[in-house]
Amino acid sequence: MFAVYKKELKSYFLSPTGYITIGLFLLLFSLFFYLTTVSVGGYDMGNLYFATARYGLLIIVPILTMRMFAEERKNGTEQLLLTSPRSITEIVLGKYFAAISVIIITLIFSLIYYGILCFFKAPNLVPTLVMMLGFLLVAMAAIAIGMFISSLTENQIIAAVITIIFFVGSWFLPSVNDSFSIIDLMSNYQKFPAGLISITEVFNLLGIAIMFVLFTIIIMQRKKSVK
């Protein structure tokens, strides 16, 4: 798995994808930093991470995940991938954790803004780290969903569009029926912005991530058996 992980992580930064992701994150984070903190004269990092999770991941995640399997299929390298000595589980997890690593790098950059606030008022670091943990869990679930969608199509743009539609649609489904709130990632990111850890939210987000990673493994395993 580590070999796949290293190859995928390297590929993000040998192409514009990794830099675009980090650049967009910093751009959006700066915008929301101004809107939720500077313009209101506050020091609320919670609203900042919530806004970035809701709207930033909507853009960043499709960029990271649309190429995962769709690009392999488009370039004709999927056959090599499926017939390699590595197991499908290793391949899927390697790709998944490489994308997660890019998100972790962007989160480290977000500490710059914590440092800026420290010049005016020192916010408590522990709640900020809890907010970052929640953001990471939301990203893990979102990336798992995007990766699953990428495994279903050979067109990167289609994969990205479907991923965006899924996320936007999930915002409105809870208003139709409360039972749909489980798939709305932001419904499971309510306590973290307040600096609180909710075991329910942790399990829900990890559950979504694990479920869609397993779905991806199943899809790719079936494709391998057909090949």
Short mmCIF file of N, CA and C in Angstrom, two decimals, residues 53-203:
data_model
loop_
_atom_site.label_atom_id
_atom_site.label_comp_id
_atom_site.label_asym_id
_atom_site.label_seq_id
_atom_site.Cartn_x
_atom_site.Cartn_y
_atom_site.Cartn_z
N ALA A 53 -15.30 24.15 5.32
CA ALA A 53 -15.70 22.75 5.13
C ALA A 53 -16.91 22.67 4.21
N ARG A 54 -17.86 23.56 4.40
CA ARG A 54 -19.10 23.51 3.62
C ARG A 54 -18.88 23.89 2.16
N TYR A 55 -18.19 24.99 1.94
CA TYR A 55 -18.05 25.49 0.57
C TYR A 55 -16.68 25.18 -0.05
N GLY A 56 -15.65 25.15 0.77
CA GLY A 56 -14.31 24.87 0.25
C GLY A 56 -14.15 23.44 -0.22
N LEU A 57 -14.61 22.49 0.61
CA LEU A 57 -14.49 21.08 0.23
C LEU A 57 -15.34 20.76 -0.99
N LEU A 58 -16.40 21.54 -1.20
CA LEU A 58 -17.25 21.35 -2.37
C LEU A 58 -16.45 21.53 -3.66
N ILE A 59 -15.43 22.37 -3.61
CA ILE A 59 -14.58 22.63 -4.78
C ILE A 59 -13.32 21.76 -4.74
N ILE A 60 -12.71 21.67 -3.57
CA ILE A 60 -11.41 21.00 -3.44
C ILE A 60 -11.50 19.49 -3.64
N VAL A 61 -12.49 18.86 -3.02
CA VAL A 61 -12.59 17.40 -3.08
C VAL A 61 -12.76 16.87 -4.50
N PRO A 62 -13.67 17.44 -5.32
CA PRO A 62 -13.77 16.95 -6.71
C PRO A 62 -12.46 17.07 -7.48
N ILE A 63 -11.68 18.12 -7.21
CA ILE A 63 -10.39 18.29 -7.89
C ILE A 63 -9.44 17.15 -7.51
N LEU A 64 -9.47 16.78 -6.24
CA LEU A 64 -8.58 15.71 -5.75
C LEU A 64 -9.01 14.33 -6.22
N THR A 65 -10.32 14.10 -6.25
CA THR A 65 -10.81 12.72 -6.47
C THR A 65 -11.18 12.39 -7.91
N MET A 66 -11.43 13.39 -8.74
CA MET A 66 -11.95 13.10 -10.08
C MET A 66 -10.96 12.28 -10.91
N ARG A 67 -9.67 12.38 -10.59
CA ARG A 67 -8.64 11.71 -11.38
C ARG A 67 -8.29 10.33 -10.85
N MET A 68 -8.75 9.98 -9.67
CA MET A 68 -8.28 8.78 -8.98
C MET A 68 -8.35 7.52 -9.84
N PHE A 69 -9.54 7.24 -10.36
CA PHE A 69 -9.71 6.06 -11.21
C PHE A 69 -10.13 6.43 -12.63
N ALA A 70 -10.85 7.55 -12.75
CA ALA A 70 -11.31 7.98 -14.08
C ALA A 70 -10.13 8.23 -15.00
N GLU A 71 -9.06 8.81 -14.46
CA GLU A 71 -7.87 9.10 -15.28
C GLU A 71 -7.18 7.81 -15.73
N GLU A 72 -7.13 6.82 -14.84
CA GLU A 72 -6.53 5.53 -15.19
C GLU A 72 -7.28 4.91 -16.37
N ARG A 73 -8.60 5.01 -16.31
CA ARG A 73 -9.43 4.42 -17.36
C ARG A 73 -9.26 5.18 -18.66
N LYS A 74 -9.22 6.50 -18.56
CA LYS A 74 -9.09 7.33 -19.76
C LYS A 74 -7.73 7.11 -20.43
N ASN A 75 -6.68 6.98 -19.64
CA ASN A 75 -5.33 6.81 -20.18
C ASN A 75 -5.02 5.38 -20.58
N GLY A 76 -5.95 4.48 -20.32
CA GLY A 76 -5.75 3.08 -20.68
C GLY A 76 -4.82 2.33 -19.75
N THR A 77 -4.57 2.90 -18.57
CA THR A 77 -3.67 2.24 -17.61
C THR A 77 -4.44 1.45 -16.55
N GLU A 78 -5.75 1.45 -16.66
CA GLU A 78 -6.54 0.71 -15.66
C GLU A 78 -6.24 -0.79 -15.73
N GLN A 79 -6.03 -1.30 -16.95
CA GLN A 79 -5.72 -2.72 -17.11
C GLN A 79 -4.45 -3.09 -16.34
N LEU A 80 -3.44 -2.23 -16.45
CA LEU A 80 -2.18 -2.47 -15.73
C LEU A 80 -2.41 -2.42 -14.22
N LEU A 81 -3.27 -1.50 -13.82
CA LEU A 81 -3.58 -1.34 -12.40
C LEU A 81 -4.26 -2.59 -11.85
N LEU A 82 -5.23 -3.09 -12.61
CA LEU A 82 -6.02 -4.23 -12.15
C LEU A 82 -5.25 -5.54 -12.19
N THR A 83 -4.24 -5.61 -13.06
CA THR A 83 -3.47 -6.85 -13.18
C THR A 83 -2.15 -6.80 -12.42
N SER A 84 -1.93 -5.72 -11.69
CA SER A 84 -0.69 -5.60 -10.92
C SER A 84 -0.72 -6.58 -9.74
N PRO A 85 0.46 -6.92 -9.21
CA PRO A 85 0.50 -7.87 -8.09
C PRO A 85 -0.11 -7.33 -6.79
N ARG A 86 -0.31 -6.03 -6.74
CA ARG A 86 -0.90 -5.44 -5.53
C ARG A 86 -2.40 -5.72 -5.48
N SER A 87 -2.92 -5.89 -4.30
CA SER A 87 -4.35 -6.16 -4.15
C SER A 87 -5.15 -4.88 -4.40
N ILE A 88 -6.42 -5.06 -4.73
CA ILE A 88 -7.30 -3.92 -4.95
C ILE A 88 -7.39 -3.07 -3.69
N THR A 89 -7.43 -3.72 -2.55
CA THR A 89 -7.51 -2.99 -1.28
C THR A 89 -6.29 -2.08 -1.10
N GLU A 90 -5.11 -2.58 -1.42
CA GLU A 90 -3.89 -1.77 -1.32
C GLU A 90 -3.96 -0.56 -2.25
N ILE A 91 -4.43 -0.80 -3.47
CA ILE A 91 -4.51 0.27 -4.47
C ILE A 91 -5.48 1.35 -4.02
N VAL A 92 -6.67 0.93 -3.59
CA VAL A 92 -7.70 1.89 -3.16
C VAL A 92 -7.24 2.67 -1.94
N LEU A 93 -6.71 1.98 -0.95
CA LEU A 93 -6.27 2.66 0.27
C LEU A 93 -5.07 3.57 0.00
N GLY A 94 -4.17 3.15 -0.88
CA GLY A 94 -3.03 3.99 -1.22
C GLY A 94 -3.48 5.30 -1.85
N LYS A 95 -4.42 5.22 -2.79
CA LYS A 95 -4.95 6.42 -3.43
C LYS A 95 -5.70 7.29 -2.43
N TYR A 96 -6.47 6.63 -1.57
CA TYR A 96 -7.29 7.35 -0.60
C TYR A 96 -6.43 8.14 0.38
N PHE A 97 -5.45 7.49 0.96
CA PHE A 97 -4.63 8.16 1.97
C PHE A 97 -3.71 9.22 1.35
N ALA A 98 -3.38 9.09 0.08
CA ALA A 98 -2.61 10.13 -0.60
C ALA A 98 -3.43 11.42 -0.68
N ALA A 99 -4.71 11.28 -1.03
CA ALA A 99 -5.59 12.45 -1.10
C ALA A 99 -5.79 13.05 0.29
N ILE A 100 -5.93 12.19 1.30
CA ILE A 100 -6.07 12.67 2.67
C ILE A 100 -4.83 13.47 3.09
N SER A 101 -3.68 13.01 2.66
CA SER A 101 -2.42 13.69 3.01
C SER A 101 -2.37 15.11 2.45
N VAL A 102 -2.93 15.31 1.26
CA VAL A 102 -2.98 16.65 0.67
C VAL A 102 -3.84 17.56 1.55
N ILE A 103 -4.96 17.02 2.04
CA ILE A 103 -5.84 17.79 2.93
C ILE A 103 -5.11 18.13 4.23
N ILE A 104 -4.36 17.19 4.77
CA ILE A 104 -3.61 17.44 6.00
C ILE A 104 -2.60 18.57 5.80
N ILE A 105 -1.95 18.57 4.64
CA ILE A 105 -0.99 19.64 4.32
C ILE A 105 -1.70 20.99 4.30
N THR A 106 -2.89 21.03 3.69
CA THR A 106 -3.63 22.30 3.64
C THR A 106 -4.04 22.75 5.04
N LEU A 107 -4.39 21.79 5.90
CA LEU A 107 -4.78 22.13 7.27
C LEU A 107 -3.60 22.71 8.05
N ILE A 108 -2.43 22.19 7.80
CA ILE A 108 -1.23 22.74 8.47
C ILE A 108 -1.04 24.20 8.07
N PHE A 109 -1.29 24.50 6.80
CA PHE A 109 -1.20 25.89 6.34
C PHE A 109 -2.22 26.78 7.05
N SER A 110 -3.37 26.20 7.43
CA SER A 110 -4.42 27.00 8.07
C SER A 110 -3.98 27.53 9.43
N LEU A 111 -2.96 26.92 10.03
CA LEU A 111 -2.46 27.40 11.32
C LEU A 111 -1.82 28.78 11.21
N ILE A 112 -1.51 29.19 9.97
CA ILE A 112 -1.00 30.55 9.75
C ILE A 112 -2.01 31.57 10.29
N TYR A 113 -3.30 31.29 10.05
CA TYR A 113 -4.35 32.22 10.46
C TYR A 113 -4.52 32.22 11.97
N TYR A 114 -4.28 31.08 12.59
CA TYR A 114 -4.28 31.03 14.06
C TYR A 114 -3.16 31.93 14.59
N GLY A 115 -2.01 31.86 13.92
CA GLY A 115 -0.88 32.71 14.32
C GLY A 115 -1.20 34.19 14.17
N ILE A 116 -1.93 34.53 13.11
CA ILE A 116 -2.32 35.94 12.90
C ILE A 116 -3.20 36.41 14.05
N LEU A 117 -4.17 35.58 14.45
CA LEU A 117 -5.07 35.95 15.54
C LEU A 117 -4.32 36.10 16.86
N CYS A 118 -3.24 35.36 17.00
CA CYS A 118 -2.46 35.42 18.25
C CYS A 118 -1.83 36.80 18.45
N PHE A 119 -1.67 37.57 17.37
CA PHE A 119 -1.12 38.91 17.50
C PHE A 119 -2.12 39.85 18.18
N PHE A 120 -3.42 39.53 18.04
CA PHE A 120 -4.46 40.39 18.59
C PHE A 120 -5.05 39.83 19.89
N LYS A 121 -5.31 38.54 19.85
CA LYS A 121 -5.84 37.85 21.03
C LYS A 121 -5.50 36.38 20.87
N ALA A 122 -4.95 35.77 21.87
CA ALA A 122 -4.52 34.37 21.76
C ALA A 122 -5.70 33.43 21.93
N PRO A 123 -6.25 32.89 20.81
CA PRO A 123 -7.32 31.91 20.94
C PRO A 123 -6.75 30.63 21.54
N ASN A 124 -7.60 29.87 22.21
CA ASN A 124 -7.16 28.61 22.80
C ASN A 124 -6.80 27.64 21.69
N LEU A 125 -5.61 27.06 21.76
CA LEU A 125 -5.14 26.17 20.70
C LEU A 125 -5.91 24.86 20.66
N VAL A 126 -6.29 24.33 21.82
CA VAL A 126 -6.95 23.02 21.87
C VAL A 126 -8.26 23.01 21.08
N PRO A 127 -9.19 23.97 21.30
CA PRO A 127 -10.41 23.98 20.48
C PRO A 127 -10.12 24.11 18.98
N THR A 128 -9.08 24.87 18.64
CA THR A 128 -8.71 25.02 17.23
C THR A 128 -8.29 23.69 16.64
N LEU A 129 -7.52 22.91 17.39
CA LEU A 129 -7.10 21.59 16.93
C LEU A 129 -8.29 20.65 16.80
N VAL A 130 -9.27 20.79 17.70
CA VAL A 130 -10.50 19.99 17.61
C VAL A 130 -11.26 20.35 16.34
N MET A 131 -11.34 21.64 16.03
CA MET A 131 -11.99 22.09 14.79
C MET A 131 -11.29 21.49 13.57
N MET A 132 -9.97 21.47 13.60
CA MET A 132 -9.20 20.90 12.50
C MET A 132 -9.44 19.40 12.37
N LEU A 133 -9.56 18.72 13.51
CA LEU A 133 -9.86 17.28 13.49
C LEU A 133 -11.21 17.04 12.83
N GLY A 134 -12.21 17.84 13.20
CA GLY A 134 -13.53 17.70 12.59
C GLY A 134 -13.49 17.95 11.10
N PHE A 135 -12.75 18.98 10.70
CA PHE A 135 -12.60 19.29 9.28
C PHE A 135 -11.99 18.11 8.54
N LEU A 136 -10.97 17.51 9.16
CA LEU A 136 -10.30 16.36 8.54
C LEU A 136 -11.26 15.18 8.39
N LEU A 137 -12.09 14.94 9.40
CA LEU A 137 -13.06 13.83 9.33
C LEU A 137 -14.09 14.07 8.22
N VAL A 138 -14.55 15.32 8.09
CA VAL A 138 -15.48 15.65 7.00
C VAL A 138 -14.79 15.42 5.66
N ALA A 139 -13.55 15.85 5.55
CA ALA A 139 -12.78 15.67 4.31
C ALA A 139 -12.58 14.19 3.99
N MET A 140 -12.32 13.38 5.01
CA MET A 140 -12.14 11.94 4.81
C MET A 140 -13.40 11.30 4.24
N ALA A 141 -14.55 11.70 4.78
CA ALA A 141 -15.82 11.17 4.27
C ALA A 141 -16.07 11.66 2.85
N ALA A 142 -15.82 12.96 2.61
CA ALA A 142 -16.05 13.54 1.29
C ALA A 142 -15.14 12.91 0.23
N ILE A 143 -13.88 12.69 0.57
CA ILE A 143 -12.94 12.08 -0.37
C ILE A 143 -13.34 10.65 -0.69
N ALA A 144 -13.82 9.92 0.31
CA ALA A 144 -14.27 8.54 0.07
C ALA A 144 -15.43 8.52 -0.91
N ILE A 145 -16.35 9.48 -0.77
CA ILE A 145 -17.49 9.58 -1.69
C ILE A 145 -17.00 9.92 -3.10
N GLY A 146 -16.12 10.93 -3.19
CA GLY A 146 -15.60 11.34 -4.50
C GLY A 146 -14.81 10.23 -5.17
N MET A 147 -14.05 9.47 -4.40
CA MET A 147 -13.28 8.35 -4.95
C MET A 147 -14.21 7.27 -5.50
N PHE A 148 -15.28 6.99 -4.76
CA PHE A 148 -16.26 6.00 -5.23
C PHE A 148 -16.87 6.43 -6.55
N ILE A 149 -17.23 7.69 -6.65
CA ILE A 149 -17.82 8.21 -7.89
C ILE A 149 -16.82 8.12 -9.04
N SER A 150 -15.55 8.42 -8.75
CA SER A 150 -14.50 8.33 -9.78
C SER A 150 -14.34 6.90 -10.28
N SER A 151 -14.59 5.92 -9.42
CA SER A 151 -14.45 4.52 -9.83
C SER A 151 -15.56 4.07 -10.77
N LEU A 152 -16.60 4.90 -10.90
CA LEU A 152 -17.75 4.52 -11.72
C LEU A 152 -17.71 5.07 -13.13
N THR A 153 -16.83 6.05 -13.38
CA THR A 153 -16.82 6.70 -14.69
C THR A 153 -15.40 6.86 -15.21
N GLU A 154 -15.26 7.02 -16.52
CA GLU A 154 -13.93 7.23 -17.11
C GLU A 154 -13.67 8.69 -17.44
N ASN A 155 -14.66 9.53 -17.21
CA ASN A 155 -14.52 10.96 -17.52
C ASN A 155 -14.33 11.75 -16.23
N GLN A 156 -13.20 12.43 -16.13
CA GLN A 156 -12.89 13.17 -14.91
C GLN A 156 -13.89 14.29 -14.63
N ILE A 157 -14.29 14.98 -15.69
CA ILE A 157 -15.23 16.10 -15.52
C ILE A 157 -16.57 15.58 -15.01
N ILE A 158 -17.04 14.48 -15.59
CA ILE A 158 -18.30 13.89 -15.15
C ILE A 158 -18.19 13.47 -13.68
N ALA A 159 -17.06 12.87 -13.32
CA ALA A 159 -16.84 12.45 -11.93
C ALA A 159 -16.91 13.66 -10.99
N ALA A 160 -16.28 14.76 -11.39
CA ALA A 160 -16.28 15.97 -10.56
C ALA A 160 -17.69 16.55 -10.43
N VAL A 161 -18.41 16.61 -11.55
CA VAL A 161 -19.77 17.18 -11.54
C VAL A 161 -20.71 16.35 -10.67
N ILE A 162 -20.64 15.03 -10.82
CA ILE A 162 -21.51 14.15 -10.02
C ILE A 162 -21.18 14.29 -8.54
N THR A 163 -19.91 14.42 -8.22
CA THR A 163 -19.50 14.60 -6.82
C THR A 163 -20.08 15.89 -6.25
N ILE A 164 -20.00 16.97 -7.01
CA ILE A 164 -20.56 18.25 -6.57
C ILE A 164 -22.07 18.14 -6.39
N ILE A 165 -22.74 17.52 -7.35
CA ILE A 165 -24.20 17.35 -7.27
C ILE A 165 -24.57 16.55 -6.03
N PHE A 166 -23.80 15.50 -5.76
CA PHE A 166 -24.07 14.67 -4.57
C PHE A 166 -23.97 15.51 -3.30
N PHE A 167 -22.90 16.30 -3.18
CA PHE A 167 -22.71 17.09 -1.97
C PHE A 167 -23.80 18.15 -1.81
N VAL A 168 -24.10 18.86 -2.89
CA VAL A 168 -25.13 19.90 -2.82
C VAL A 168 -26.49 19.27 -2.51
N GLY A 169 -26.78 18.15 -3.17
CA GLY A 169 -28.05 17.46 -2.93
C GLY A 169 -28.18 17.01 -1.49
N SER A 170 -27.07 16.58 -0.89
CA SER A 170 -27.11 16.09 0.49
C SER A 170 -27.44 17.21 1.48
N TRP A 171 -27.19 18.47 1.07
CA TRP A 171 -27.54 19.59 1.96
C TRP A 171 -29.05 19.70 2.14
N PHE A 172 -29.80 19.37 1.08
CA PHE A 172 -31.24 19.59 1.09
C PHE A 172 -32.06 18.37 1.48
N LEU A 173 -31.46 17.18 1.37
CA LEU A 173 -32.21 15.96 1.69
C LEU A 173 -32.74 15.91 3.12
N PRO A 174 -31.98 16.38 4.13
CA PRO A 174 -32.52 16.35 5.49
C PRO A 174 -33.81 17.14 5.65
N SER A 175 -34.02 18.17 4.82
CA SER A 175 -35.26 18.95 4.90
C SER A 175 -36.45 18.15 4.39
N VAL A 176 -36.16 17.13 3.56
CA VAL A 176 -37.22 16.25 3.06
C VAL A 176 -37.58 15.21 4.11
N ASN A 177 -36.53 14.63 4.70
CA ASN A 177 -36.72 13.61 5.74
C ASN A 177 -35.48 13.58 6.63
N ASP A 178 -35.70 13.62 7.93
CA ASP A 178 -34.57 13.66 8.88
C ASP A 178 -33.65 12.46 8.76
N SER A 179 -34.18 11.35 8.27
CA SER A 179 -33.36 10.13 8.17
C SER A 179 -32.22 10.30 7.17
N PHE A 180 -32.35 11.30 6.26
CA PHE A 180 -31.30 11.55 5.27
C PHE A 180 -30.13 12.35 5.85
N SER A 181 -30.29 12.87 7.08
CA SER A 181 -29.25 13.71 7.66
C SER A 181 -27.94 12.95 7.85
N ILE A 182 -28.02 11.62 7.90
CA ILE A 182 -26.82 10.80 8.10
C ILE A 182 -25.83 10.97 6.95
N ILE A 183 -26.34 11.23 5.71
CA ILE A 183 -25.43 11.38 4.57
C ILE A 183 -25.06 12.83 4.30
N ASP A 184 -25.66 13.76 5.08
CA ASP A 184 -25.27 15.16 4.95
C ASP A 184 -24.05 15.38 5.84
N LEU A 185 -22.91 15.55 5.23
CA LEU A 185 -21.67 15.65 5.99
C LEU A 185 -21.70 16.80 6.99
N MET A 186 -22.30 17.92 6.59
CA MET A 186 -22.31 19.09 7.47
C MET A 186 -23.24 18.91 8.66
N SER A 187 -24.22 18.02 8.55
CA SER A 187 -25.06 17.70 9.71
C SER A 187 -24.25 16.98 10.78
N ASN A 188 -23.15 16.38 10.34
CA ASN A 188 -22.26 15.68 11.27
C ASN A 188 -21.02 16.50 11.60
N TYR A 189 -21.14 17.81 11.38
CA TYR A 189 -20.04 18.72 11.72
C TYR A 189 -20.62 19.94 12.44
N GLN A 190 -21.33 19.67 13.53
CA GLN A 190 -22.00 20.71 14.28
C GLN A 190 -21.29 21.04 15.59
N LYS A 191 -20.76 20.03 16.25
CA LYS A 191 -20.10 20.24 17.55
C LYS A 191 -18.64 20.67 17.39
N PHE A 192 -17.99 20.15 16.36
CA PHE A 192 -16.57 20.44 16.17
C PHE A 192 -16.27 21.94 16.05
N PRO A 193 -17.07 22.72 15.28
CA PRO A 193 -16.77 24.15 15.17
C PRO A 193 -16.82 24.89 16.51
N ALA A 194 -17.48 24.28 17.51
CA ALA A 194 -17.52 24.88 18.85
C ALA A 194 -16.35 24.39 19.70
N GLY A 195 -15.48 23.58 19.09
CA GLY A 195 -14.34 23.05 19.83
C GLY A 195 -14.67 21.85 20.68
N LEU A 196 -15.81 21.20 20.36
CA LEU A 196 -16.26 20.04 21.13
C LEU A 196 -16.20 18.78 20.28
N ILE A 197 -15.84 17.68 20.89
CA ILE A 197 -15.80 16.40 20.18
C ILE A 197 -17.08 15.63 20.46
N SER A 198 -17.82 15.32 19.41
CA SER A 198 -19.04 14.52 19.52
C SER A 198 -18.74 13.11 19.03
N ILE A 199 -18.90 12.13 19.91
CA ILE A 199 -18.64 10.74 19.53
C ILE A 199 -19.56 10.32 18.39
N THR A 200 -20.81 10.80 18.44
CA THR A 200 -21.77 10.48 17.37
C THR A 200 -21.28 10.99 16.03
N GLU A 201 -20.83 12.24 16.00
CA GLU A 201 -20.34 12.81 14.74
C GLU A 201 -19.08 12.09 14.26
N VAL A 202 -18.20 11.74 15.19
CA VAL A 202 -16.98 11.01 14.82
C VAL A 202 -17.34 9.68 14.17
N PHE A 203 -18.23 8.92 14.80
CA PHE A 203 -18.62 7.62 14.27
C PHE A 203 -19.36 7.74 12.95
#
